[in-house]
Amino acid sequence: FKLTEQGEVIFARYGNRTLAQRHVESVAAATLLQSAPSVEKTNTETTQKFWGMAEKLNTASHERYLDLLNTEDFTPWFSTVTPLTEVGLLPIGSRPAKRGLGAKSLDDLRTIPWIFSWSQARINLAAWYGLGTACEQLGDLDQLKAAYQEWPFFRTFIDNIEMSIAKTDQRIAKMYLHLGDRDDLSKKVFTEMQLTRKWVLAIVGDEWPLQRRRVLGCAVRVRNPYVDALSIAQVRALREVRMNQDEMAEEKKAEYMSLILSTVTGVSAGLQNTG
């Protein structure tokens, strides 16, 4: 039995003996349960039953995702509206955030900084973008609900997206996207965000994200106000750096950079799953 963990979560999961034991027990139980004959039978049957639906969702969402990424000048816009450059300055991870000296295309970016930067902007785009359009094109809420109830894989998939949506904040996200001055890209992001939120809540039967997840939902709602304060401080500092970088004294720039890096760490700790 072997576990592979990201370096940044080792202390959170194993720094306390009781938490470490609980985590290992949970992972072991999930592994054993997954390999049980009855669960394997359920997974196989429901996968076959809903495979056609899943293929349609995959095709539609992938096309929608590529439509955003292939928009002209998307990469520089992404680097402007998220703290991608600043994340690369943090002493975390075993690899640099970008390949080479600059991110001129998405091929220059590594996976974790891509997801991490979107979470810092309180958008979590990589987790959900395209699903709303895919569900809209499928147009069969009853089938989606049935898949959620019967297919363990799909249920976990939707639950994870609902959690990601719960950690987004459209008000704060607008402040970040405003840094880029691209109304067309901002409109694509917010249209898809609202569409995905509508369909996910309809599938799980909630009025708001994590309504039925009493422990997780409560934890996210308690943490969010503190994370919001850090996010607002971060985006205001980013705005100053982006707008006045050429005229700003090095000492002042260093002060803003220190603030940004501190908030990046704080937002990451508050959101928990950040890439």
PDB file of C-alpha atoms in Angstrom:
ATOM      1  CA  PHE A   1       0.000   0.000   0.000  1.00  0.00           C
ATOM      2  CA  LYS A   2       1.722   3.172  -1.190  1.00  0.00           C
ATOM      3  CA  LEU A   3       0.740   6.844  -0.845  1.00  0.00           C
ATOM      4  CA  THR A   4       2.151   9.690  -2.910  1.00  0.00           C
ATOM      5  CA  GLU A   5       1.538  13.180  -1.527  1.00  0.00           C
ATOM      6  CA  GLN A   6       2.219  16.700  -2.751  1.00  0.00           C
ATOM      7  CA  GLY A   7       4.898  18.312  -0.631  1.00  0.00           C
ATOM      8  CA  GLU A   8       2.739  21.227   0.463  1.00  0.00           C
ATOM      9  CA  VAL A   9       0.085  18.980   2.050  1.00  0.00           C
ATOM     10  CA  ILE A  10       2.373  16.657   4.002  1.00  0.00           C
ATOM     11  CA  PHE A  11       2.377  18.810   7.130  1.00  0.00           C
ATOM     12  CA  ALA A  12      -1.383  19.423   6.943  1.00  0.00           C
ATOM     13  CA  ARG A  13      -2.134  15.690   6.730  1.00  0.00           C
ATOM     14  CA  TYR A  14       0.658  14.203   8.801  1.00  0.00           C
ATOM     15  CA  GLY A  15       1.790  16.974  11.162  1.00  0.00           C
ATOM     16  CA  ASN A  16      -0.642  15.742  13.795  1.00  0.00           C
ATOM     17  CA  ARG A  17      -0.632  12.052  14.753  1.00  0.00           C
ATOM     18  CA  THR A  18      -4.425  11.813  15.122  1.00  0.00           C
ATOM     19  CA  LEU A  19      -5.079  13.529  11.788  1.00  0.00           C
ATOM     20  CA  ALA A  20      -2.431  11.393  10.094  1.00  0.00           C
ATOM     21  CA  GLN A  21      -4.021   8.190  11.378  1.00  0.00           C
ATOM     22  CA  ARG A  22      -7.484   9.322  10.302  1.00  0.00           C
ATOM     23  CA  HIS A  23      -6.235  10.255   6.827  1.00  0.00           C
ATOM     24  CA  VAL A  24      -4.465   6.925   6.255  1.00  0.00           C
ATOM     25  CA  GLU A  25      -7.537   5.049   7.522  1.00  0.00           C
ATOM     26  CA  SER A  26      -9.779   7.007   5.129  1.00  0.00           C
ATOM     27  CA  VAL A  27      -7.549   6.353   2.111  1.00  0.00           C
ATOM     28  CA  ALA A  28      -7.137   2.672   3.011  1.00  0.00           C
ATOM     29  CA  ALA A  29     -10.883   2.242   3.495  1.00  0.00           C
ATOM     30  CA  ALA A  30     -11.626   3.904   0.148  1.00  0.00           C
ATOM     31  CA  THR A  31      -9.072   1.669  -1.590  1.00  0.00           C
ATOM     32  CA  LEU A  32     -10.475  -1.514  -0.060  1.00  0.00           C
ATOM     33  CA  LEU A  33     -14.057  -0.463  -0.759  1.00  0.00           C
ATOM     34  CA  GLN A  34     -13.228   0.353  -4.380  1.00  0.00           C
ATOM     35  CA  SER A  35     -11.792  -3.145  -4.899  1.00  0.00           C
ATOM     36  CA  ALA A  36     -14.786  -4.920  -3.356  1.00  0.00           C
ATOM     37  CA  PRO A  37     -16.640  -7.149  -5.910  1.00  0.00           C
ATOM     38  CA  SER A  38     -19.997  -5.484  -5.272  1.00  0.00           C
ATOM     39  CA  VAL A  39     -18.570  -1.999  -5.865  1.00  0.00           C
ATOM     40  CA  GLU A  40     -16.677  -3.128  -8.959  1.00  0.00           C
ATOM     41  CA  LYS A  41     -19.917  -4.585 -10.324  1.00  0.00           C
ATOM     42  CA  THR A  42     -21.786  -1.318  -9.702  1.00  0.00           C
ATOM     43  CA  ASN A  43     -19.026   0.753 -11.297  1.00  0.00           C
ATOM     44  CA  THR A  44     -18.883  -1.461 -14.372  1.00  0.00           C
ATOM     45  CA  GLU A  45     -22.647  -1.536 -14.924  1.00  0.00           C
ATOM     46  CA  THR A  46     -23.219   2.184 -14.394  1.00  0.00           C
ATOM     47  CA  THR A  47     -20.220   3.112 -16.531  1.00  0.00           C
ATOM     48  CA  GLN A  48     -21.675   1.109 -19.402  1.00  0.00           C
ATOM     49  CA  LYS A  49     -25.137   2.584 -18.818  1.00  0.00           C
ATOM     50  CA  PHE A  50     -24.048   6.248 -18.834  1.00  0.00           C
ATOM     51  CA  TRP A  51     -21.033   6.057 -21.147  1.00  0.00           C
ATOM     52  CA  GLY A  52     -22.866   7.642 -24.071  1.00  0.00           C
ATOM     53  CA  MET A  53     -23.964  10.579 -21.931  1.00  0.00           C
ATOM     54  CA  ALA A  54     -20.415  11.025 -20.605  1.00  0.00           C
ATOM     55  CA  GLU A  55     -18.973  11.093 -24.125  1.00  0.00           C
ATOM     56  CA  LYS A  56     -21.385  13.843 -25.149  1.00  0.00           C
ATOM     57  CA  LEU A  57     -20.518  15.898 -22.060  1.00  0.00           C
ATOM     58  CA  ASN A  58     -16.802  15.385 -22.656  1.00  0.00           C
ATOM     59  CA  THR A  59     -16.934  16.472 -26.306  1.00  0.00           C
ATOM     60  CA  ALA A  60     -19.033  19.581 -25.673  1.00  0.00           C
ATOM     61  CA  SER A  61     -17.082  20.721 -22.615  1.00  0.00           C
ATOM     62  CA  HIS A  62     -13.727  20.152 -24.324  1.00  0.00           C
ATOM     63  CA  GLU A  63     -14.787  22.272 -27.300  1.00  0.00           C
ATOM     64  CA  ARG A  64     -15.958  25.045 -24.991  1.00  0.00           C
ATOM     65  CA  TYR A  65     -12.696  24.905 -23.024  1.00  0.00           C
ATOM     66  CA  LEU A  66     -10.555  25.105 -26.169  1.00  0.00           C
ATOM     67  CA  ASP A  67     -12.662  28.001 -27.452  1.00  0.00           C
ATOM     68  CA  LEU A  68     -11.563  30.015 -24.417  1.00  0.00           C
ATOM     69  CA  LEU A  69      -7.914  28.950 -24.496  1.00  0.00           C
ATOM     70  CA  ASN A  70      -7.578  29.612 -28.229  1.00  0.00           C
ATOM     71  CA  THR A  71      -8.903  33.162 -27.979  1.00  0.00           C
ATOM     72  CA  GLU A  72      -6.331  35.636 -29.283  1.00  0.00           C
ATOM     73  CA  ASP A  73      -3.887  36.878 -26.615  1.00  0.00           C
ATOM     74  CA  PHE A  74      -5.395  34.622 -23.967  1.00  0.00           C
ATOM     75  CA  THR A  75      -2.061  33.774 -22.326  1.00  0.00           C
ATOM     76  CA  PRO A  76      -0.899  37.351 -21.616  1.00  0.00           C
ATOM     77  CA  TRP A  77      -4.395  38.126 -20.357  1.00  0.00           C
ATOM     78  CA  PHE A  78      -4.264  35.157 -17.992  1.00  0.00           C
ATOM     79  CA  SER A  79      -0.852  36.272 -16.718  1.00  0.00           C
ATOM     80  CA  THR A  80      -2.262  39.734 -16.041  1.00  0.00           C
ATOM     81  CA  VAL A  81      -5.519  38.827 -14.269  1.00  0.00           C
ATOM     82  CA  THR A  82      -3.960  36.199 -11.984  1.00  0.00           C
ATOM     83  CA  PRO A  83      -0.840  36.302  -9.789  1.00  0.00           C
ATOM     84  CA  LEU A  84       0.933  33.768 -12.039  1.00  0.00           C
ATOM     85  CA  THR A  85       4.215  35.688 -12.071  1.00  0.00           C
ATOM     86  CA  GLU A  86       4.111  36.258  -8.332  1.00  0.00           C
ATOM     87  CA  VAL A  87       3.318  32.579  -7.633  1.00  0.00           C
ATOM     88  CA  GLY A  88       6.510  31.709  -9.495  1.00  0.00           C
ATOM     89  CA  LEU A  89       8.493  33.730  -6.934  1.00  0.00           C
ATOM     90  CA  LEU A  90       7.291  31.682  -3.973  1.00  0.00           C
ATOM     91  CA  PRO A  91       9.771  29.140  -2.549  1.00  0.00           C
ATOM     92  CA  ILE A  92       7.373  26.226  -3.044  1.00  0.00           C
ATOM     93  CA  GLY A  93       7.355  23.216  -5.327  1.00  0.00           C
ATOM     94  CA  SER A  94      10.199  21.312  -6.940  1.00  0.00           C
ATOM     95  CA  ARG A  95       9.886  22.954 -10.360  1.00  0.00           C
ATOM     96  CA  PRO A  96       9.540  26.515 -11.693  1.00  0.00           C
ATOM     97  CA  ALA A  97       6.064  27.806 -12.526  1.00  0.00           C
ATOM     98  CA  LYS A  98       7.016  28.339 -16.164  1.00  0.00           C
ATOM     99  CA  ARG A  99       9.277  26.647 -18.679  1.00  0.00           C
ATOM    100  CA  GLY A 100      11.870  29.141 -19.852  1.00  0.00           C
ATOM    101  CA  LEU A 101      11.916  32.828 -19.001  1.00  0.00           C
ATOM    102  CA  GLY A 102       8.419  33.838 -20.017  1.00  0.00           C
ATOM    103  CA  ALA A 103       4.922  32.494 -20.586  1.00  0.00           C
ATOM    104  CA  LYS A 104       4.205  33.406 -24.204  1.00  0.00           C
ATOM    105  CA  SER A 105       1.822  30.488 -24.699  1.00  0.00           C
ATOM    106  CA  LEU A 106       0.009  27.936 -22.553  1.00  0.00           C
ATOM    107  CA  ASP A 107       2.686  25.404 -23.488  1.00  0.00           C
ATOM    108  CA  ASP A 108       5.108  27.455 -21.382  1.00  0.00           C
ATOM    109  CA  LEU A 109       3.034  26.901 -18.230  1.00  0.00           C
ATOM    110  CA  ARG A 110       3.170  23.986 -15.849  1.00  0.00           C
ATOM    111  CA  THR A 111      -0.052  22.364 -14.685  1.00  0.00           C
ATOM    112  CA  ILE A 112      -0.052  23.196 -10.985  1.00  0.00           C
ATOM    113  CA  PRO A 113       0.677  26.957 -11.367  1.00  0.00           C
ATOM    114  CA  TRP A 114      -2.098  27.098 -13.994  1.00  0.00           C
ATOM    115  CA  ILE A 115      -4.656  25.709 -11.529  1.00  0.00           C
ATOM    116  CA  PHE A 116      -3.120  27.487  -8.523  1.00  0.00           C
ATOM    117  CA  SER A 117      -3.350  30.901 -10.221  1.00  0.00           C
ATOM    118  CA  TRP A 118      -7.023  30.489 -11.092  1.00  0.00           C
ATOM    119  CA  SER A 119      -7.803  29.527  -7.502  1.00  0.00           C
ATOM    120  CA  GLN A 120      -5.967  32.614  -6.236  1.00  0.00           C
ATOM    121  CA  ALA A 121      -8.252  34.726  -8.431  1.00  0.00           C
ATOM    122  CA  ARG A 122     -11.230  32.970  -6.780  1.00  0.00           C
ATOM    123  CA  ILE A 123     -12.385  31.542 -10.103  1.00  0.00           C
ATOM    124  CA  ASN A 124     -11.178  27.897 -10.078  1.00  0.00           C
ATOM    125  CA  LEU A 125     -11.744  27.907 -13.831  1.00  0.00           C
ATOM    126  CA  ALA A 126      -9.853  24.695 -14.595  1.00  0.00           C
ATOM    127  CA  ALA A 127     -12.216  22.713 -12.350  1.00  0.00           C
ATOM    128  CA  TRP A 128     -15.531  23.533 -14.021  1.00  0.00           C
ATOM    129  CA  TYR A 129     -15.188  25.480 -17.278  1.00  0.00           C
ATOM    130  CA  GLY A 130     -17.207  23.878 -20.067  1.00  0.00           C
ATOM    131  CA  LEU A 131     -19.501  21.709 -17.957  1.00  0.00           C
ATOM    132  CA  GLY A 132     -22.394  24.179 -17.986  1.00  0.00           C
ATOM    133  CA  THR A 133     -22.382  24.393 -21.776  1.00  0.00           C
ATOM    134  CA  ALA A 134     -22.117  20.602 -22.028  1.00  0.00           C
ATOM    135  CA  CYS A 135     -25.137  20.082 -19.750  1.00  0.00           C
ATOM    136  CA  GLU A 136     -27.074  22.744 -21.664  1.00  0.00           C
ATOM    137  CA  GLN A 137     -26.401  20.962 -24.953  1.00  0.00           C
ATOM    138  CA  LEU A 138     -27.351  17.594 -23.469  1.00  0.00           C
ATOM    139  CA  GLY A 139     -30.530  19.145 -22.081  1.00  0.00           C
ATOM    140  CA  ASP A 140     -31.588  16.078 -20.082  1.00  0.00           C
ATOM    141  CA  LEU A 141     -31.702  16.902 -16.368  1.00  0.00           C
ATOM    142  CA  ASP A 142     -33.411  13.612 -15.502  1.00  0.00           C
ATOM    143  CA  GLN A 143     -30.570  11.605 -17.042  1.00  0.00           C
ATOM    144  CA  LEU A 144     -27.963  13.740 -15.276  1.00  0.00           C
ATOM    145  CA  LYS A 145     -29.759  13.255 -11.947  1.00  0.00           C
ATOM    146  CA  ALA A 146     -29.967   9.506 -12.546  1.00  0.00           C
ATOM    147  CA  ALA A 147     -26.244   9.358 -13.300  1.00  0.00           C
ATOM    148  CA  TYR A 148     -25.517  11.329 -10.143  1.00  0.00           C
ATOM    149  CA  GLN A 149     -27.577   8.925  -8.035  1.00  0.00           C
ATOM    150  CA  GLU A 150     -26.400   5.667  -9.622  1.00  0.00           C
ATOM    151  CA  TRP A 151     -22.861   6.199 -10.974  1.00  0.00           C
ATOM    152  CA  PRO A 152     -20.221   6.638  -8.220  1.00  0.00           C
ATOM    153  CA  PHE A 153     -17.684   8.183 -10.591  1.00  0.00           C
ATOM    154  CA  PHE A 154     -20.105  10.834 -11.846  1.00  0.00           C
ATOM    155  CA  ARG A 155     -21.290  11.594  -8.322  1.00  0.00           C
ATOM    156  CA  THR A 156     -17.719  12.212  -7.158  1.00  0.00           C
ATOM    157  CA  PHE A 157     -17.074  14.321 -10.262  1.00  0.00           C
ATOM    158  CA  ILE A 158     -20.098  16.552  -9.658  1.00  0.00           C
ATOM    159  CA  ASP A 159     -19.418  16.779  -5.900  1.00  0.00           C
ATOM    160  CA  ASN A 160     -15.885  18.014  -6.597  1.00  0.00           C
ATOM    161  CA  ILE A 161     -17.168  20.657  -8.991  1.00  0.00           C
ATOM    162  CA  GLU A 162     -19.774  21.779  -6.467  1.00  0.00           C
ATOM    163  CA  MET A 163     -16.978  22.211  -3.914  1.00  0.00           C
ATOM    164  CA  SER A 164     -14.929  24.231  -6.409  1.00  0.00           C
ATOM    165  CA  ILE A 165     -17.910  26.453  -7.163  1.00  0.00           C
ATOM    166  CA  ALA A 166     -18.460  26.998  -3.437  1.00  0.00           C
ATOM    167  CA  LYS A 167     -14.948  28.442  -3.227  1.00  0.00           C
ATOM    168  CA  THR A 168     -15.425  30.849  -6.141  1.00  0.00           C
ATOM    169  CA  ASP A 169     -16.540  34.420  -5.563  1.00  0.00           C
ATOM    170  CA  GLN A 170     -17.895  36.329  -8.545  1.00  0.00           C
ATOM    171  CA  ARG A 171     -17.539  39.735  -6.872  1.00  0.00           C
ATOM    172  CA  ILE A 172     -13.849  39.202  -6.172  1.00  0.00           C
ATOM    173  CA  ALA A 173     -13.289  37.454  -9.502  1.00  0.00           C
ATOM    174  CA  LYS A 174     -14.554  40.577 -11.297  1.00  0.00           C
ATOM    175  CA  MET A 175     -11.859  42.617  -9.553  1.00  0.00           C
ATOM    176  CA  TYR A 176      -9.173  40.267 -10.866  1.00  0.00           C
ATOM    177  CA  LEU A 177     -10.537  40.054 -14.411  1.00  0.00           C
ATOM    178  CA  HIS A 178     -10.839  43.835 -14.528  1.00  0.00           C
ATOM    179  CA  LEU A 179      -7.026  43.945 -14.416  1.00  0.00           C
ATOM    180  CA  GLY A 180      -6.949  42.510 -17.922  1.00  0.00           C
ATOM    181  CA  ASP A 181      -9.306  44.946 -19.670  1.00  0.00           C
ATOM    182  CA  ARG A 182     -10.765  42.207 -21.898  1.00  0.00           C
ATOM    183  CA  ASP A 183     -14.543  42.295 -21.628  1.00  0.00           C
ATOM    184  CA  ASP A 184     -14.916  39.501 -24.184  1.00  0.00           C
ATOM    185  CA  LEU A 185     -12.885  37.024 -22.127  1.00  0.00           C
ATOM    186  CA  SER A 186     -14.477  38.115 -18.849  1.00  0.00           C
ATOM    187  CA  LYS A 187     -17.924  37.587 -20.359  1.00  0.00           C
ATOM    188  CA  LYS A 188     -17.006  34.056 -21.456  1.00  0.00           C
ATOM    189  CA  VAL A 189     -15.782  33.202 -17.954  1.00  0.00           C
ATOM    190  CA  PHE A 190     -18.793  34.572 -16.086  1.00  0.00           C
ATOM    191  CA  THR A 191     -21.357  33.189 -18.537  1.00  0.00           C
ATOM    192  CA  GLU A 192     -19.903  29.707 -18.135  1.00  0.00           C
ATOM    193  CA  MET A 193     -19.578  30.119 -14.360  1.00  0.00           C
ATOM    194  CA  GLN A 194     -23.271  30.956 -13.973  1.00  0.00           C
ATOM    195  CA  LEU A 195     -24.340  28.202 -16.379  1.00  0.00           C
ATOM    196  CA  THR A 196     -22.252  25.559 -14.605  1.00  0.00           C
ATOM    197  CA  ARG A 197     -23.490  26.679 -11.193  1.00  0.00           C
ATOM    198  CA  LYS A 198     -27.112  26.420 -12.368  1.00  0.00           C
ATOM    199  CA  TRP A 199     -26.718  22.893 -13.724  1.00  0.00           C
ATOM    200  CA  VAL A 200     -24.634  21.520 -10.855  1.00  0.00           C
ATOM    201  CA  LEU A 201     -27.107  22.769  -8.242  1.00  0.00           C
ATOM    202  CA  ALA A 202     -29.975  21.296 -10.273  1.00  0.00           C
ATOM    203  CA  ILE A 203     -28.220  17.918 -10.527  1.00  0.00           C
ATOM    204  CA  VAL A 204     -27.455  17.633  -6.799  1.00  0.00           C
ATOM    205  CA  GLY A 205     -30.729  19.252  -5.707  1.00  0.00           C
ATOM    206  CA  ASP A 206     -29.181  22.092  -3.714  1.00  0.00           C
ATOM    207  CA  GLU A 207     -30.241  25.734  -3.513  1.00  0.00           C
ATOM    208  CA  TRP A 208     -26.662  26.846  -2.842  1.00  0.00           C
ATOM    209  CA  PRO A 209     -23.309  25.041  -3.113  1.00  0.00           C
ATOM    210  CA  LEU A 210     -22.636  22.391  -0.447  1.00  0.00           C
ATOM    211  CA  GLN A 211     -26.066  22.873   1.135  1.00  0.00           C
ATOM    212  CA  ARG A 212     -26.307  19.166   1.993  1.00  0.00           C
ATOM    213  CA  ARG A 213     -22.626  18.732   2.915  1.00  0.00           C
ATOM    214  CA  ARG A 214     -22.982  19.863   6.495  1.00  0.00           C
ATOM    215  CA  VAL A 215     -19.365  19.499   7.628  1.00  0.00           C
ATOM    216  CA  LEU A 216     -17.591  20.593   4.452  1.00  0.00           C
ATOM    217  CA  GLY A 217     -20.158  23.274   3.638  1.00  0.00           C
ATOM    218  CA  CYS A 218     -19.889  24.775   7.105  1.00  0.00           C
ATOM    219  CA  ALA A 219     -16.082  24.732   6.974  1.00  0.00           C
ATOM    220  CA  VAL A 220     -16.009  26.530   3.617  1.00  0.00           C
ATOM    221  CA  ARG A 221     -18.568  29.150   4.706  1.00  0.00           C
ATOM    222  CA  VAL A 222     -16.644  29.847   7.922  1.00  0.00           C
ATOM    223  CA  ARG A 223     -13.299  30.238   6.123  1.00  0.00           C
ATOM    224  CA  ASN A 224     -14.503  32.237   3.116  1.00  0.00           C
ATOM    225  CA  PRO A 225     -14.870  35.668   4.835  1.00  0.00           C
ATOM    226  CA  TYR A 226     -11.248  35.518   6.013  1.00  0.00           C
ATOM    227  CA  VAL A 227     -10.074  34.411   2.573  1.00  0.00           C
ATOM    228  CA  ASP A 228     -12.132  37.217   1.004  1.00  0.00           C
ATOM    229  CA  ALA A 229     -10.223  39.845   2.990  1.00  0.00           C
ATOM    230  CA  LEU A 230      -6.901  38.393   1.824  1.00  0.00           C
ATOM    231  CA  SER A 231      -8.105  38.192  -1.783  1.00  0.00           C
ATOM    232  CA  ILE A 232      -9.185  41.831  -1.803  1.00  0.00           C
ATOM    233  CA  ALA A 233      -5.841  42.924  -0.358  1.00  0.00           C
ATOM    234  CA  GLN A 234      -4.066  40.828  -2.988  1.00  0.00           C
ATOM    235  CA  VAL A 235      -5.986  42.131  -6.000  1.00  0.00           C
ATOM    236  CA  ARG A 236      -5.584  45.746  -4.894  1.00  0.00           C
ATOM    237  CA  ALA A 237      -1.834  45.238  -4.541  1.00  0.00           C
ATOM    238  CA  LEU A 238      -1.726  43.560  -7.957  1.00  0.00           C
ATOM    239  CA  ARG A 239      -3.587  46.509  -9.472  1.00  0.00           C
ATOM    240  CA  GLU A 240      -1.004  48.936  -8.095  1.00  0.00           C
ATOM    241  CA  VAL A 241       1.887  46.840  -9.402  1.00  0.00           C
ATOM    242  CA  ARG A 242       0.286  46.280 -12.822  1.00  0.00           C
ATOM    243  CA  MET A 243      -0.664  49.938 -13.343  1.00  0.00           C
ATOM    244  CA  ASN A 244       2.349  51.732 -11.841  1.00  0.00           C
ATOM    245  CA  GLN A 245       5.195  49.268 -12.251  1.00  0.00           C
ATOM    246  CA  ASP A 246       7.330  51.515 -14.464  1.00  0.00           C
ATOM    247  CA  GLU A 247       7.043  54.551 -12.179  1.00  0.00           C
ATOM    248  CA  MET A 248       7.141  52.692  -8.858  1.00  0.00           C
ATOM    249  CA  ALA A 249      10.286  52.885  -6.752  1.00  0.00           C
ATOM    250  CA  GLU A 250      12.044  49.576  -6.106  1.00  0.00           C
ATOM    251  CA  GLU A 251      11.466  49.858  -2.354  1.00  0.00           C
ATOM    252  CA  LYS A 252       7.729  50.407  -2.851  1.00  0.00           C
ATOM    253  CA  LYS A 253       7.554  47.590  -5.364  1.00  0.00           C
ATOM    254  CA  ALA A 254       9.246  45.262  -2.873  1.00  0.00           C
ATOM    255  CA  GLU A 255       6.651  46.195  -0.231  1.00  0.00           C
ATOM    256  CA  TYR A 256       3.776  45.364  -2.584  1.00  0.00           C
ATOM    257  CA  MET A 257       5.447  42.128  -3.634  1.00  0.00           C
ATOM    258  CA  SER A 258       5.860  41.065  -0.016  1.00  0.00           C
ATOM    259  CA  LEU A 259       2.160  41.762   0.583  1.00  0.00           C
ATOM    260  CA  ILE A 260       1.133  39.810  -2.514  1.00  0.00           C
ATOM    261  CA  LEU A 261       3.233  36.777  -1.609  1.00  0.00           C
ATOM    262  CA  SER A 262       1.870  36.796   1.953  1.00  0.00           C
ATOM    263  CA  THR A 263      -1.711  36.859   0.691  1.00  0.00           C
ATOM    264  CA  VAL A 264      -0.980  34.075  -1.802  1.00  0.00           C
ATOM    265  CA  THR A 265       0.098  31.876   1.089  1.00  0.00           C
ATOM    266  CA  GLY A 266      -2.924  32.891   3.164  1.00  0.00           C
ATOM    267  CA  VAL A 267      -5.461  32.329   0.376  1.00  0.00           C
ATOM    268  CA  SER A 268      -3.907  28.951  -0.347  1.00  0.00           C
ATOM    269  CA  ALA A 269      -4.204  27.934   3.305  1.00  0.00           C
ATOM    270  CA  GLY A 270      -7.810  29.143   3.476  1.00  0.00           C
ATOM    271  CA  LEU A 271      -9.023  27.463   0.285  1.00  0.00           C
ATOM    272  CA  GLN A 272      -7.149  24.215   1.055  1.00  0.00           C
ATOM    273  CA  ASN A 273      -7.254  22.596  -2.419  1.00  0.00           C
ATOM    274  CA  THR A 274      -5.364  24.957  -4.707  1.00  0.00           C
ATOM    275  CA  GLY A 275      -3.574  22.823  -7.277  1.00  0.00           C
TER     276      GLY A 275
END
